XYZ file of C-alpha atoms in Angstrom:
362
model
C 32.714 18.761 2.775
C 33.981 19.855 -0.512
C 30.732 18.931 -2.855
C 32.039 17.180 -6.329
C 31.580 19.700 -9.517
C 30.827 16.642 -12.201
C 27.287 16.804 -13.830
C 25.215 13.635 -13.078
C 24.249 11.959 -16.572
C 21.189 9.800 -16.942
C 22.885 6.722 -16.781
C 23.764 7.567 -13.063
C 19.966 7.519 -11.950
C 19.489 4.098 -13.689
C 23.007 2.619 -12.087
C 22.713 0.063 -9.656
C 25.794 -1.438 -8.089
C 25.226 -5.229 -6.231
C 27.895 -6.749 -4.076
C 28.195 -9.379 -1.631
C 28.394 -8.617 2.146
C 29.415 -10.182 5.448
C 27.455 -10.143 7.915
C 28.069 -11.732 11.243
C 25.300 -13.210 13.585
C 25.662 -15.495 16.603
C 24.266 -19.267 16.305
C 22.235 -21.597 17.722
C 24.683 -24.163 18.361
C 26.778 -23.208 21.378
C 26.297 -19.720 20.696
C 29.079 -19.539 17.781
C 29.334 -16.611 15.351
C 28.312 -17.916 11.606
C 29.551 -15.472 8.574
C 26.591 -15.331 5.967
C 26.856 -13.474 2.884
C 23.693 -10.866 2.267
C 23.311 -9.798 -1.411
C 23.244 -6.129 -1.477
C 22.262 -3.419 -4.088
C 22.435 0.017 -4.078
C 20.514 2.054 -6.524
C 21.573 5.247 -8.128
C 24.930 5.297 -5.445
C 26.434 8.397 -7.665
C 23.369 10.653 -7.146
C 22.652 9.520 -3.496
C 26.145 10.266 -3.035
C 25.421 13.811 -3.987
C 21.967 14.136 -2.098
C 24.664 13.257 1.201
C 27.222 15.778 0.081
C 24.178 18.424 0.227
C 23.642 17.653 3.816
C 27.029 17.424 4.634
C 27.294 13.772 5.251
C 30.333 11.600 4.025
C 29.078 8.838 2.044
C 31.882 6.622 3.314
C 30.760 7.057 6.986
C 26.912 6.535 5.723
C 28.008 3.372 3.653
C 29.840 1.903 7.149
C 26.507 2.202 9.214
C 24.185 1.566 6.829
C 26.277 -1.898 5.394
C 26.906 -2.678 9.159
C 25.546 -6.030 10.784
C 22.968 -3.563 12.677
C 21.147 -2.759 10.015
C 21.174 -5.692 8.336
C 20.139 -7.579 11.373
C 17.652 -5.282 11.735
C 16.607 -5.202 7.903
C 16.215 -8.804 7.414
C 13.682 -9.223 10.283
C 10.496 -10.875 9.027
C 7.353 -8.623 9.218
C 5.424 -6.694 7.053
C 6.629 -3.288 4.741
C 6.598 -0.505 6.479
C 8.573 -0.733 9.318
C 10.399 2.226 10.681
C 13.618 2.268 12.513
C 16.477 4.189 13.479
C 19.958 2.655 14.051
C 20.888 3.021 17.452
C 24.664 4.010 16.156
C 23.594 6.825 13.865
C 20.678 8.832 14.795
C 20.908 10.897 11.423
C 19.465 8.276 9.490
C 15.861 6.531 9.447
C 15.188 3.307 7.838
C 11.861 2.027 6.307
C 11.238 -1.077 4.369
C 9.427 -0.683 1.303
C 7.097 -2.575 -1.421
C 9.313 -2.753 -4.796
C 6.513 -0.825 -6.199
C 7.071 2.128 -3.837
C 10.650 1.414 -4.557
C 10.127 1.971 -8.412
C 7.988 5.095 -7.991
C 10.526 6.719 -6.011
C 13.620 5.361 -8.616
C 11.005 6.918 -11.474
C 10.804 10.887 -9.294
C 14.532 10.534 -8.572
C 15.930 12.832 -11.173
C 13.599 15.504 -10.566
C 13.319 15.052 -6.821
C 17.505 15.226 -7.126
C 16.802 18.743 -8.990
C 14.025 19.985 -6.765
C 16.338 19.687 -3.191
C 19.073 21.013 -5.217
C 16.991 24.064 -5.909
C 15.205 24.328 -2.727
C 17.481 23.629 -0.180
C 14.860 24.898 2.347
C 12.523 22.138 0.622
C 10.136 20.249 3.597
C 10.622 17.144 1.567
C 12.117 14.764 3.675
C 15.821 13.613 2.684
C 16.251 10.174 0.963
C 19.097 9.318 1.517
C 19.365 5.819 -0.677
C 17.177 2.900 -1.943
C 18.611 -0.277 -1.658
C 17.653 -3.969 -1.515
C 19.148 -6.851 0.169
C 18.811 -10.711 0.291
C 19.589 -13.204 3.044
C 21.080 -16.328 2.404
C 18.327 -18.363 1.162
C 15.735 -15.365 2.226
C 13.290 -12.868 0.097
C 14.455 -9.624 -0.998
C 13.512 -6.745 1.021
C 13.520 -3.201 -0.554
C 14.391 -0.097 1.935
C 14.661 3.252 1.971
C 17.148 5.343 4.493
C 15.940 8.902 5.363
C 17.247 11.806 7.536
C 15.258 11.667 10.747
C 12.733 14.625 11.125
C 12.262 14.573 15.073
C 15.595 14.160 16.784
C 15.328 11.137 19.332
C 16.801 12.905 22.504
C 14.193 15.634 22.380
C 11.218 14.940 24.698
C 8.110 16.035 22.234
C 5.266 17.550 23.273
C 3.073 16.207 20.703
C 3.488 14.699 17.308
C 1.325 14.842 14.211
C 0.633 13.149 10.857
C -1.422 15.822 9.349
C -3.186 15.442 5.895
C -5.819 17.670 5.317
C -8.657 15.185 5.521
C -10.534 14.245 7.963
C -12.417 10.811 7.342
C -10.627 8.016 8.833
C -7.865 10.669 10.496
C -7.874 9.774 14.175
C -5.404 8.205 16.495
C -5.644 4.446 16.068
C -2.280 3.951 18.910
C 0.405 4.361 16.302
C 3.643 4.728 17.805
C 7.139 5.233 16.116
C 10.105 5.008 18.385
C 7.515 4.821 21.608
C 5.906 8.303 20.427
C 2.145 8.124 19.602
C 1.566 9.427 16.364
C -1.670 11.672 16.601
C -3.849 12.786 13.256
C -6.321 15.184 11.941
C -9.013 15.066 13.990
C -6.923 14.892 16.844
C -5.000 17.958 16.315
C -5.889 20.775 18.621
C -3.245 23.822 17.721
C -2.583 26.607 15.262
C 0.797 28.036 15.479
C 1.488 31.656 15.178
C 5.173 32.369 13.368
C 6.618 35.683 12.206
C 4.851 37.207 8.958
C 7.885 36.587 7.032
C 8.510 33.331 7.991
C 4.962 32.370 7.590
C 5.383 33.992 3.656
C 8.583 31.956 2.967
C 7.484 28.950 4.588
C 3.949 28.780 2.899
C 5.700 29.253 -0.477
C 8.134 26.649 0.322
C 5.155 24.028 0.871
C 3.569 25.251 -2.838
C 6.879 24.760 -4.373
C 7.024 21.170 -2.644
C 3.569 20.495 -3.471
C 3.497 21.422 -6.912
C 6.868 19.149 -7.660
C 4.496 16.232 -5.835
C 1.848 17.209 -8.327
C 4.087 17.252 -11.226
C 4.901 13.541 -10.527
C 1.681 12.473 -9.853
C 2.002 11.856 -5.825
C -1.085 11.710 -3.417
C -1.360 10.622 0.111
C 1.236 12.506 1.685
C 1.999 13.931 5.112
C 3.300 16.537 6.955
C 5.054 14.772 10.145
C 4.734 17.527 12.908
C 6.290 17.690 16.543
C 6.190 20.484 18.817
C 8.912 20.916 22.070
C 7.421 23.471 24.746
C 10.992 25.925 25.162
C 10.620 25.203 28.852
C 11.654 21.939 28.253
C 14.346 22.082 25.578
C 17.197 23.036 27.889
C 18.771 19.841 27.875
C 18.375 19.392 24.156
C 19.902 22.591 23.266
C 22.906 21.845 25.416
C 23.536 18.501 24.027
C 23.352 20.745 20.102
C 25.917 22.861 21.303
C 28.186 20.525 22.694
C 27.693 18.444 19.346
C 28.012 21.631 17.129
C 30.983 23.781 19.167
C 32.910 23.799 15.800
C 29.988 25.220 14.078
C 28.988 29.484 13.982
C 26.955 30.506 17.789
C 23.638 30.975 15.248
C 23.338 27.066 14.355
C 24.802 25.587 17.721
C 21.977 27.415 19.879
C 18.749 27.993 20.302
C 17.212 29.576 17.228
C 15.431 32.931 17.425
C 13.020 34.814 14.994
C 15.693 37.323 14.262
C 18.254 34.565 13.681
C 15.302 32.730 11.063
C 15.111 36.071 9.534
C 18.781 36.796 8.634
C 19.414 32.706 7.851
C 16.028 32.037 5.426
C 17.771 33.676 2.537
C 20.949 31.267 3.228
C 20.975 28.486 0.511
C 21.563 25.567 3.454
C 18.944 27.239 5.593
C 16.187 24.226 6.284
C 12.756 24.698 7.583
C 11.429 22.066 10.221
C 14.460 22.301 12.239
C 13.804 23.875 15.487
C 11.544 26.763 14.593
C 10.037 28.817 17.015
C 6.501 29.649 17.018
C 3.816 30.676 19.394
C 1.114 27.717 19.705
C -2.415 28.572 21.015
C -5.064 25.526 21.178
C -8.043 25.554 19.167
C -10.055 22.594 17.443
C -10.469 21.547 13.944
C -13.973 23.317 13.548
C -12.649 26.645 14.774
C -9.755 26.190 11.781
C -12.153 25.289 9.446
C -14.244 28.211 9.715
C -11.645 30.556 10.548
C -13.362 31.649 13.294
C -10.813 31.685 15.858
C -9.125 34.736 17.370
C -5.353 34.778 18.309
C -6.193 36.585 21.483
C -2.999 35.964 24.110
C -6.302 35.024 26.883
C -6.329 31.958 25.232
C -4.240 28.999 26.144
C -0.709 29.302 24.512
C 2.760 28.934 25.030
C 6.091 29.250 22.866
C 7.569 25.988 21.208
C 9.927 24.675 18.746
C 8.743 22.832 15.598
C 10.053 20.287 13.854
C 8.420 19.340 10.519
C 9.104 18.042 7.288
C 7.042 15.733 4.591
C 6.690 12.173 4.599
C 5.532 9.258 2.421
C 5.608 10.426 -0.638
C 5.443 7.572 -2.912
C 1.635 7.031 -3.779
C 0.706 7.504 -7.155
C -3.294 7.869 -7.955
C -3.197 4.589 -9.914
C -6.558 2.793 -10.718
C -6.850 1.001 -7.530
C -6.885 4.558 -5.620
C -8.981 5.683 -7.879
C -11.500 2.983 -7.279
C -11.368 3.831 -3.667
C -12.131 7.621 -4.274
C -15.045 6.506 -6.121
C -16.398 3.810 -3.289
C -15.715 6.606 -0.384
C -17.515 9.491 -2.416
C -20.760 7.553 -2.387
C -20.481 7.595 1.021
C -18.659 10.816 2.400
C -18.217 14.381 1.645
C -15.165 13.693 -1.357
C -13.381 16.883 -0.282
C -13.148 15.340 3.186
C -11.516 11.887 2.394
C -7.726 11.818 1.451
C -7.515 9.481 -1.376
C -8.210 12.302 -3.909
C -6.351 13.115 -7.231
C -2.908 14.959 -7.020
C -4.004 18.064 -8.464
C -6.867 18.086 -5.135
C -4.847 16.759 -2.490
C -1.915 19.855 -3.171
C -4.722 22.210 -3.145
C -6.247 20.914 0.191
C -3.052 20.230 1.783
C -1.825 23.772 1.188
C -5.061 25.126 2.544
C -4.965 23.052 5.452
C -1.449 24.184 6.297
C -2.351 28.057 5.584
C -4.223 27.375 8.644
C -2.089 25.442 10.496
C 0.557 28.230 10.418
C -0.247 31.683 11.091
C 0.879 34.970 11.147
C 2.185 36.533 14.650
C -0.067 39.903 15.364
C 2.232 43.051 16.432
C 1.284 44.234 19.646
């Protein structure tokens, strides 16, 4: 796909385009189909077109998917903000409903976010493909964001974690996303050994991403991480090879450590997509004390890792400052998730440096 060459103007980041979209639904009387007009607004369309093209996604294909009946039906369902779902027709995209305040945060950071992901193609920040608001006839406005999916739905993952690097309240509450139980920090019982070069580059990228979020005044983000036992990934790799027959062998088959080292300096390389690692079971106390051993007599097995930084829309506002003050009176201030962006960034990086460890030479 040929990328657009024109420079974006400040006005492109503030622009919004409003349309009326015809939505077909089945009525309650005799099952007749009824046409409804939805008010549809697309924020910063020129900017998001560029973000899509950075990932070789056709803007027209995106609009056909996101403006379809399935999307309008799902988004307009009554319910709280924060609902997450993936459209059955195109699993590249994940939709999440937002508060108006969250939409505002994303729009305010959009110019710097665009520059950041363009500069760092390997960024772990989940790709934001669109911000929209719709209003059904006689209904209320619903704000939502469209993201790149982090976890491939066709792959049976061994475990999924939402990691923040804090401990208070960070245990599984049986939350699920697409029938997957999402575990949290206190449930985390692994560390992952990587090639030393890959680990160094990964932690450097995490540092760049955290510095960006800190500069935007953002905290309370997470690393969404899923692991798949490589022994059970054959069907997924076969599907990838079928889907990607037009691509080079190095991207259509399972990546090895040697492949990663060769590809790591390419501008289109991305961490968090089938990264090979050796998983070693541990526990949080060992991670905190760094007293664990990488001995191969421990329970360990080879995995493929899928991960990305998500939910980066919470700024350290007055509500969060009050929450921090209240919780700090009861708990160690370093163990609660509500801390200022600088402290959050530092703790997040330190925690992930213990999650991803350097593989030792034989």
